[in-house]
Coordinates of C-alpha atoms in Angstrom, one line a residue:
M78 CA 270.4 197.0 -133.3
R79 CA 270.4 194.3 -131.4
R80 CA 267.0 194.6 -130.2
L81 CA 266.3 194.0 -133.6
L82 CA 267.6 190.8 -135.2
P83 CA 264.9 188.9 -133.0
L84 CA 263.0 190.4 -134.7
L85 CA 264.3 189.8 -138.3
A86 CA 265.0 186.2 -137.3
A87 CA 261.3 185.7 -136.5
A88 CA 260.3 187.6 -139.9
T89 CA 262.0 185.0 -141.7
L90 CA 260.9 181.8 -139.9
A91 CA 257.2 183.5 -140.6
I92 CA 258.4 183.8 -144.4
T93 CA 260.0 180.2 -144.5
G94 CA 256.5 178.8 -142.4
C95 CA 253.9 180.4 -145.2
S96 CA 256.3 179.0 -148.3
T97 CA 256.4 175.6 -146.4
R98 CA 253.2 176.1 -146.1
E99 CA 252.3 176.7 -149.9
R100 CA 254.5 173.7 -151.0
A101 CA 252.5 171.1 -149.0
N102 CA 248.9 172.7 -150.8
P103 CA 248.2 169.6 -153.0
F104 CA 247.3 172.4 -155.9
D105 CA 250.6 174.0 -155.8
P106 CA 252.7 173.9 -158.9
R107 CA 255.6 173.5 -156.7
N108 CA 254.6 170.6 -154.3
P109 CA 257.0 168.3 -154.5
S110 CA 254.8 165.1 -154.9
T111 CA 251.3 166.5 -156.7
S112 CA 253.0 168.9 -159.1
G113 CA 249.8 170.5 -158.7
R114 CA 248.5 167.7 -160.4
P115 CA 245.4 164.8 -159.1
A116 CA 248.3 162.5 -157.9
G117 CA 248.1 159.0 -157.8
F118 CA 246.3 158.8 -161.5
T119 CA 246.5 155.1 -163.3
A120 CA 245.2 154.4 -166.5
L121 CA 244.7 150.4 -166.3
A122 CA 244.0 148.3 -169.2
G123 CA 241.6 145.7 -169.5
D124 CA 239.4 143.8 -172.3
R125 CA 237.3 146.9 -174.4
E126 CA 237.9 149.1 -171.4
V127 CA 240.5 151.0 -169.2
R128 CA 240.0 151.2 -165.7
L129 CA 241.0 155.1 -164.5
R130 CA 242.1 155.9 -160.6
W131 CA 243.3 158.6 -158.8
Q132 CA 243.6 159.7 -154.8
V133 CA 241.5 161.9 -153.7
V134 CA 241.9 165.5 -152.2
Q135 CA 240.3 168.0 -149.8
G136 CA 240.6 171.8 -150.6
N137 CA 238.3 174.7 -150.0
A138 CA 237.8 175.7 -153.2
L139 CA 237.8 171.8 -155.1
I140 CA 234.2 171.1 -155.8
G141 CA 235.8 167.9 -158.1
Y142 CA 237.0 166.3 -161.3
Q143 CA 237.2 165.9 -164.7
L144 CA 238.3 162.9 -167.2
F145 CA 239.0 163.9 -170.6
R146 CA 240.0 161.4 -173.0
R147 CA 242.2 161.6 -176.5
A148 CA 241.2 158.7 -178.6
P149 CA 243.0 156.7 -181.8
F150 CA 243.1 159.7 -184.6
E151 CA 242.1 162.1 -182.6
N152 CA 243.7 165.6 -182.3
Q153 CA 242.4 167.1 -179.2
Y154 CA 241.1 165.6 -176.3
H155 CA 237.4 165.3 -175.4
A156 CA 235.7 165.8 -172.0
I157 CA 234.4 162.2 -171.3
T158 CA 232.7 162.8 -167.5
D159 CA 231.2 166.0 -165.8
V160 CA 232.2 166.6 -162.6
L161 CA 232.5 164.1 -160.7
G162 CA 232.5 164.3 -156.5
L163 CA 235.0 164.8 -154.2
S164 CA 234.7 161.1 -153.2
V165 CA 234.6 159.5 -156.3
S166 CA 238.0 158.0 -156.9
S167 CA 237.8 155.8 -160.1
F168 CA 235.8 155.6 -163.1
R169 CA 235.6 152.9 -165.6
D170 CA 235.8 153.7 -169.3
I171 CA 234.1 151.1 -171.7
L172 CA 233.5 150.0 -175.1
L173 CA 237.0 150.5 -176.5
T174 CA 238.7 149.2 -179.4
N175 CA 241.4 146.5 -178.3
G176 CA 245.0 147.5 -179.5
D177 CA 244.8 151.1 -179.6
D178 CA 246.5 153.5 -177.6
Y179 CA 243.8 156.1 -175.0
S180 CA 245.1 159.0 -173.5
Y181 CA 243.7 160.3 -170.5
R182 CA 243.8 163.4 -168.8
L183 CA 242.4 164.1 -165.3
Y184 CA 241.4 168.4 -164.0
F185 CA 241.0 169.6 -160.7
V186 CA 237.8 171.5 -160.8
F187 CA 237.6 174.2 -158.8
L188 CA 235.2 176.7 -158.1
S189 CA 236.2 179.1 -160.1
G190 CA 236.7 176.7 -162.8
I191 CA 238.8 173.6 -164.1
G192 CA 242.4 173.5 -163.1
N193 CA 245.3 174.4 -165.5
L194 CA 247.2 171.2 -165.0
P195 CA 246.1 167.4 -165.5
A196 CA 247.4 164.7 -164.9
E197 CA 248.2 162.3 -167.5
D198 CA 248.4 158.9 -168.4
V199 CA 248.6 156.1 -171.3
A200 CA 246.0 152.9 -171.8
T201 CA 245.9 150.0 -174.2
P202 CA 243.1 147.8 -174.0
G203 CA 243.0 144.1 -175.3
P204 CA 242.2 140.5 -173.7
T205 CA 245.7 138.9 -172.5
V206 CA 246.1 139.0 -169.2
P207 CA 249.7 138.2 -167.7
W208 CA 250.4 136.5 -164.8
V209 CA 253.5 136.9 -162.6
I210 CA 255.2 135.0 -159.4
E211 CA 258.6 136.2 -157.5
G212 CA 261.2 133.6 -155.9
G213 CA 260.3 133.0 -152.8
G214 CA 257.1 135.8 -153.2
T215 CA 253.5 135.7 -151.2
E216 CA 251.7 137.2 -153.6
L217 CA 249.9 136.3 -156.8
I218 CA 250.5 139.6 -159.5
Q219 CA 248.2 140.7 -162.3
V220 CA 249.7 142.9 -165.2
T221 CA 247.8 145.4 -167.6
P222 CA 247.5 143.3 -171.1
D223 CA 249.7 146.5 -172.4
N224 CA 252.5 145.3 -169.3
R225 CA 252.4 149.3 -168.5
R226 CA 250.6 148.3 -164.9
V227 CA 250.7 146.1 -162.3
V228 CA 246.7 146.1 -161.5
A229 CA 246.9 144.0 -158.5
R230 CA 248.8 141.5 -156.1
S231 CA 247.0 139.4 -154.3
G232 CA 247.1 136.3 -152.1
D233 CA 248.6 135.1 -148.7
Y234 CA 251.7 132.2 -150.0
G235 CA 254.4 131.3 -148.0
S236 CA 256.7 131.2 -150.8
T237 CA 255.4 130.9 -154.5
T238 CA 257.2 128.6 -156.7
D239 CA 255.8 128.0 -160.0
L240 CA 251.9 129.2 -161.9
S241 CA 249.8 128.1 -164.5
V242 CA 246.8 129.8 -166.5
N243 CA 243.7 127.4 -167.3
Q244 CA 243.1 129.1 -171.0
R245 CA 239.6 127.7 -170.6
D246 CA 238.2 129.4 -168.2
G247 CA 241.0 131.8 -166.5
T248 CA 241.6 130.5 -163.5
V249 CA 245.3 130.3 -162.2
W250 CA 246.8 127.6 -160.7
V251 CA 249.7 128.8 -158.2
A252 CA 252.3 126.0 -156.6
D253 CA 253.2 127.9 -153.0
E254 CA 256.1 125.9 -151.5
G255 CA 256.4 127.4 -148.8
F256 CA 253.0 126.3 -147.1
G257 CA 253.2 122.7 -148.7
R258 CA 249.9 123.2 -151.2
V259 CA 248.2 124.7 -154.0
V260 CA 245.9 127.3 -155.0
V261 CA 243.3 127.6 -157.2
Y262 CA 242.4 131.4 -157.7
D263 CA 239.6 132.2 -159.9
P264 CA 240.1 136.2 -160.8
L265 CA 236.3 136.2 -161.8
T266 CA 234.8 135.4 -158.4
G267 CA 237.7 136.3 -156.5
V268 CA 237.3 132.5 -155.0
T269 CA 240.8 130.4 -153.9
V270 CA 240.4 126.9 -153.2
S271 CA 243.2 125.5 -151.7
I272 CA 245.0 121.7 -152.3
P273 CA 247.3 120.7 -149.0
G274 CA 249.5 117.9 -148.5
F275 CA 252.3 118.2 -150.6
G276 CA 255.9 118.6 -150.1
R277 CA 257.7 120.7 -152.2
P278 CA 255.6 121.3 -154.8
R279 CA 257.6 122.6 -157.8
A280 CA 256.0 123.2 -161.0
V281 CA 252.2 123.0 -162.1
T282 CA 250.8 122.6 -165.6
V283 CA 247.2 122.6 -166.6
D284 CA 245.5 120.7 -168.6
A285 CA 242.8 122.8 -170.2
Y286 CA 241.0 120.2 -172.4
N287 CA 239.5 118.6 -168.9
S288 CA 240.9 121.7 -166.7
T289 CA 242.9 119.3 -164.3
G290 CA 246.5 119.7 -162.6
W291 CA 249.5 118.4 -162.7
I292 CA 252.1 119.0 -159.8
C293 CA 255.7 118.0 -159.5
D294 CA 255.9 117.7 -155.8
I295 CA 259.4 117.2 -154.7
G296 CA 258.4 115.7 -151.2
P297 CA 259.4 113.2 -150.0
P298 CA 258.1 111.1 -151.3
D299 CA 258.7 112.4 -155.8
V300 CA 255.9 112.4 -157.5
V301 CA 254.0 113.7 -160.0
R302 CA 250.1 114.3 -158.4
H303 CA 246.9 115.2 -160.8
Y304 CA 244.1 117.3 -158.9
Q305 CA 240.6 118.4 -160.2
P306 CA 240.3 121.8 -159.8
N307 CA 238.3 121.4 -156.7
G308 CA 240.7 120.1 -154.6
Q309 CA 239.8 116.7 -155.6
P310 CA 242.4 113.8 -156.6
E311 CA 241.6 113.2 -160.4
S312 CA 243.9 110.2 -160.1
I313 CA 246.9 108.8 -158.0
P314 CA 249.8 109.9 -158.3
I315 CA 252.3 109.4 -160.8
A316 CA 255.0 107.4 -158.9
P317 CA 258.4 106.3 -157.7
L318 CA 260.2 109.6 -159.1
F319 CA 263.2 111.3 -158.5
Q320 CA 263.6 114.9 -158.6
P321 CA 260.9 116.0 -161.0
V322 CA 260.8 119.4 -162.0
D323 CA 259.3 120.2 -164.9
V324 CA 255.9 118.7 -166.0
A325 CA 253.9 119.4 -169.6
V326 CA 250.7 117.9 -171.1
D327 CA 249.9 116.8 -174.2
P328 CA 246.6 118.3 -175.4
Q329 CA 245.5 115.6 -177.7
D330 CA 245.9 112.4 -175.5
G331 CA 246.6 113.8 -172.1
S332 CA 249.3 112.0 -171.4
V333 CA 252.2 113.5 -170.0
W334 CA 256.1 114.8 -170.5
V335 CA 258.0 114.5 -166.9
C336 CA 261.6 116.0 -166.3
E337 CA 263.0 113.6 -164.2
L338 CA 266.3 115.8 -163.1
G339 CA 267.6 113.4 -160.5
T340 CA 268.0 110.4 -162.8
D341 CA 268.8 112.4 -166.2
R342 CA 265.5 111.3 -168.2
V343 CA 262.5 112.4 -170.1
R344 CA 259.6 110.2 -169.5
R345 CA 255.9 110.2 -171.0
F346 CA 253.0 108.8 -169.2
V347 CA 249.8 108.1 -170.3
S348 CA 247.7 108.4 -166.8
T349 CA 250.4 106.5 -164.9
T350 CA 251.8 103.8 -167.1
E351 CA 255.1 104.7 -168.5
V352 CA 255.6 104.9 -172.3
M353 CA 258.5 106.3 -172.8
T354 CA 261.7 107.9 -171.7
H355 CA 264.6 109.1 -173.2
T356 CA 268.2 109.8 -170.9
V357 CA 268.8 114.2 -170.9
P358 CA 271.2 115.6 -169.1
D359 CA 270.2 117.5 -166.0
P360 CA 266.6 118.4 -167.9
S361 CA 265.2 121.5 -166.9
R362 CA 261.8 122.1 -168.6
V363 CA 259.9 120.9 -171.0
A364 CA 257.0 121.8 -173.5
V365 CA 255.2 120.1 -175.9
D366 CA 254.2 120.8 -179.4
S367 CA 250.0 120.1 -179.3
L368 CA 250.4 119.6 -183.3
T369 CA 253.1 117.1 -184.0
R370 CA 253.2 116.1 -180.3
D371 CA 256.9 116.6 -180.1
G372 CA 258.5 117.7 -176.8
W373 CA 261.4 120.0 -176.1
I374 CA 263.7 120.1 -173.8
T375 CA 266.2 122.5 -172.0
S376 CA 269.1 121.6 -170.1
Y377 CA 270.5 124.8 -167.6
A378 CA 273.5 123.2 -166.6
N379 CA 274.6 121.4 -169.6
G380 CA 273.5 124.7 -172.1
T381 CA 271.7 122.1 -174.7
V382 CA 267.8 122.0 -176.4
T383 CA 266.7 118.4 -176.8
H384 CA 263.8 118.0 -179.7
L385 CA 262.2 114.1 -178.8
S386 CA 259.3 113.0 -180.9
F387 CA 256.4 111.8 -178.7
T388 CA 257.9 108.5 -178.9
G389 CA 261.1 109.7 -177.5
S390 CA 263.0 109.1 -181.2
P391 CA 265.8 112.0 -181.3
L392 CA 264.7 115.2 -183.4
P393 CA 267.1 117.3 -185.6
T394 CA 267.4 120.5 -182.7
A395 CA 269.3 123.9 -181.9
T396 CA 272.6 124.1 -180.5
G397 CA 274.8 127.3 -179.2
F398 CA 273.0 127.8 -176.2
T399 CA 274.8 128.8 -173.1
S400 CA 272.2 127.7 -170.1
P401 CA 268.6 127.6 -171.7
L402 CA 266.2 126.9 -169.4
G403 CA 262.3 128.1 -170.2
V404 CA 260.9 127.0 -173.1
A405 CA 257.3 127.7 -174.9
V406 CA 255.8 126.3 -177.4
D407 CA 253.5 128.6 -180.6
A408 CA 251.6 125.6 -182.2
R409 CA 249.8 127.7 -184.8
R410 CA 252.6 129.4 -185.7
G411 CA 254.8 126.5 -185.6
R412 CA 257.6 128.4 -183.0
I413 CA 259.4 127.0 -180.3
W414 CA 260.4 130.2 -178.1
I415 CA 263.4 129.2 -175.4
A416 CA 265.0 131.6 -172.7
D417 CA 268.8 131.7 -172.6
P418 CA 269.9 133.9 -169.3
G419 CA 273.4 132.8 -169.8
A420 CA 273.2 135.1 -173.3
A421 CA 270.9 137.2 -171.6
R422 CA 268.4 136.6 -174.9
V423 CA 265.5 134.8 -175.6
V424 CA 265.6 132.7 -179.2
A425 CA 262.5 131.5 -181.4
L426 CA 263.6 128.6 -183.8
Q427 CA 261.3 126.7 -186.3
R428 CA 259.9 123.6 -185.6
D429 CA 263.4 122.1 -187.4
G430 CA 265.8 123.3 -185.5
S431 CA 266.5 126.0 -187.4
Q432 CA 266.5 129.7 -185.6
E433 CA 264.0 132.0 -186.6
F434 CA 265.4 134.9 -184.9
Q435 CA 266.8 136.3 -181.4
V436 CA 265.8 139.5 -179.0
T437 CA 269.0 139.9 -177.1
G438 CA 269.6 142.4 -174.2
L439 CA 267.1 140.5 -171.8
S440 CA 269.3 140.0 -168.4
D441 CA 268.8 136.8 -166.8
A442 CA 266.2 135.9 -168.8
G443 CA 264.2 132.6 -166.8
E444 CA 260.9 131.6 -167.8
L445 CA 258.5 132.9 -170.7
A446 CA 255.3 132.0 -172.0
V447 CA 253.4 132.3 -175.3
D448 CA 250.3 134.0 -176.2
P449 CA 248.4 131.3 -178.7
A450 CA 246.1 134.3 -180.3
T451 CA 248.7 136.8 -180.9
G452 CA 252.0 134.4 -181.0
D453 CA 253.7 137.3 -178.5
A454 CA 256.0 135.8 -175.5
W455 CA 255.7 137.7 -172.2
V456 CA 259.9 136.8 -170.1
V457 CA 260.3 137.5 -166.9
L458 CA 264.5 138.9 -166.5
G459 CA 264.9 137.7 -162.8
R460 CA 267.8 139.9 -161.6
P461 CA 266.6 143.4 -163.2
G462 CA 262.9 142.9 -162.1
E463 CA 261.3 143.4 -165.6
L464 CA 258.7 141.3 -167.4
V465 CA 259.0 141.9 -171.0
H466 CA 256.6 141.8 -173.7
I467 CA 257.7 140.1 -177.2
S468 CA 255.6 140.7 -180.9
A469 CA 255.6 137.9 -182.5
A470 CA 257.8 139.1 -184.7
G471 CA 260.5 139.4 -182.2
V472 CA 259.8 143.2 -181.8
V473 CA 259.8 144.5 -177.8
L474 CA 257.5 145.8 -177.0
R475 CA 257.6 147.2 -173.3
R476 CA 259.1 146.1 -170.3
L477 CA 258.3 146.5 -167.0
G478 CA 260.0 147.0 -164.1
G479 CA 259.3 146.8 -160.3
F480 CA 259.9 143.2 -159.7
R481 CA 261.4 141.3 -156.7
S482 CA 263.1 138.3 -158.8
P483 CA 260.2 137.3 -161.1
I484 CA 260.3 134.0 -161.3
A485 CA 257.9 132.5 -163.7
V486 CA 254.5 134.1 -165.7
S487 CA 251.7 132.5 -167.5
V488 CA 249.2 133.8 -169.6
D489 CA 245.9 133.9 -170.1
P490 CA 244.6 135.0 -173.9
G491 CA 241.2 135.6 -172.5
G492 CA 237.7 135.9 -174.3
H493 CA 236.0 133.9 -171.5

């Protein structure tokens, strides 16, 4: 009997080994990584298109892959490709309708026929291109218009602090405090222009009229710098200043509003000439209404939102905020969006300062941006690490997680 024990143990090991090998098979439904389906299948929405990606595998009986799609108002999936070769790992589905959901299935194709277990994903095409950076991050992050997926992480930054999209041509300006520079990135060509010589670039905004960028630089010296997208100075810096932390452009005349934290002031300049100043305790962010030319200024430390005319006259505004930070104006709809992280909410105001609606349950909602085409808002939640897409009616459309302390978002409405 004792002689049989080693034989039984060996047989047990052999059986276990076979089971392990079977589960390592990517086509095995018990495989913990693939569940027997094509791995890494993702549908990335774009403008009237969806880009489909997956990971290639090898197998003796595998001859390729096949894609199926269910379009809106269809009950069944239909093949949109023939059998794709073993080396193919992507497909571009074009001429789609923006705003509609498209469901996809990717199947293995074997010598014996099509497999039974597809990988599945859904995408909603659209023209919008959201961009995100993370606190102290080293990458510029592009997100799909349906806020389901991260398209790409690019760049080699030292420590990102702010970003701004030129809504005229889609280029992205990134303040990189870690390397003391500002980077202008063109996603259409992949070309980047690095503008060096900054002390601590903290905030950046783009004048879409002439495609120039204004950058708050907490040096020393503390200045607001003005550059062309090719890296050449557009004008001499605005100085002297003390802790300029945010800047916004009036699109009607190109003047700039500056939050000067160190002096508790908001100032407006035409070129380098000051034309307005107003006391605002601890100003944090500023946004300009392109229709009325009014400025909206938040104070995170004081829990206030200040509404000023372009001449600096105080106007009626809202109260009851905890720690307002991000602010964006939707001039077409007369709506001012304000992120209030201390109250875990985003508030939408009308121009008279009355509250239109609020969206709650948004922990650490710090910064936001508005899509001028749709009126939708995009909000970054720092501590949960999320990007939230909110409709113009105040409905949360989708939340995308997986970010590491996102601190800023800017939206390109597309259509270039």
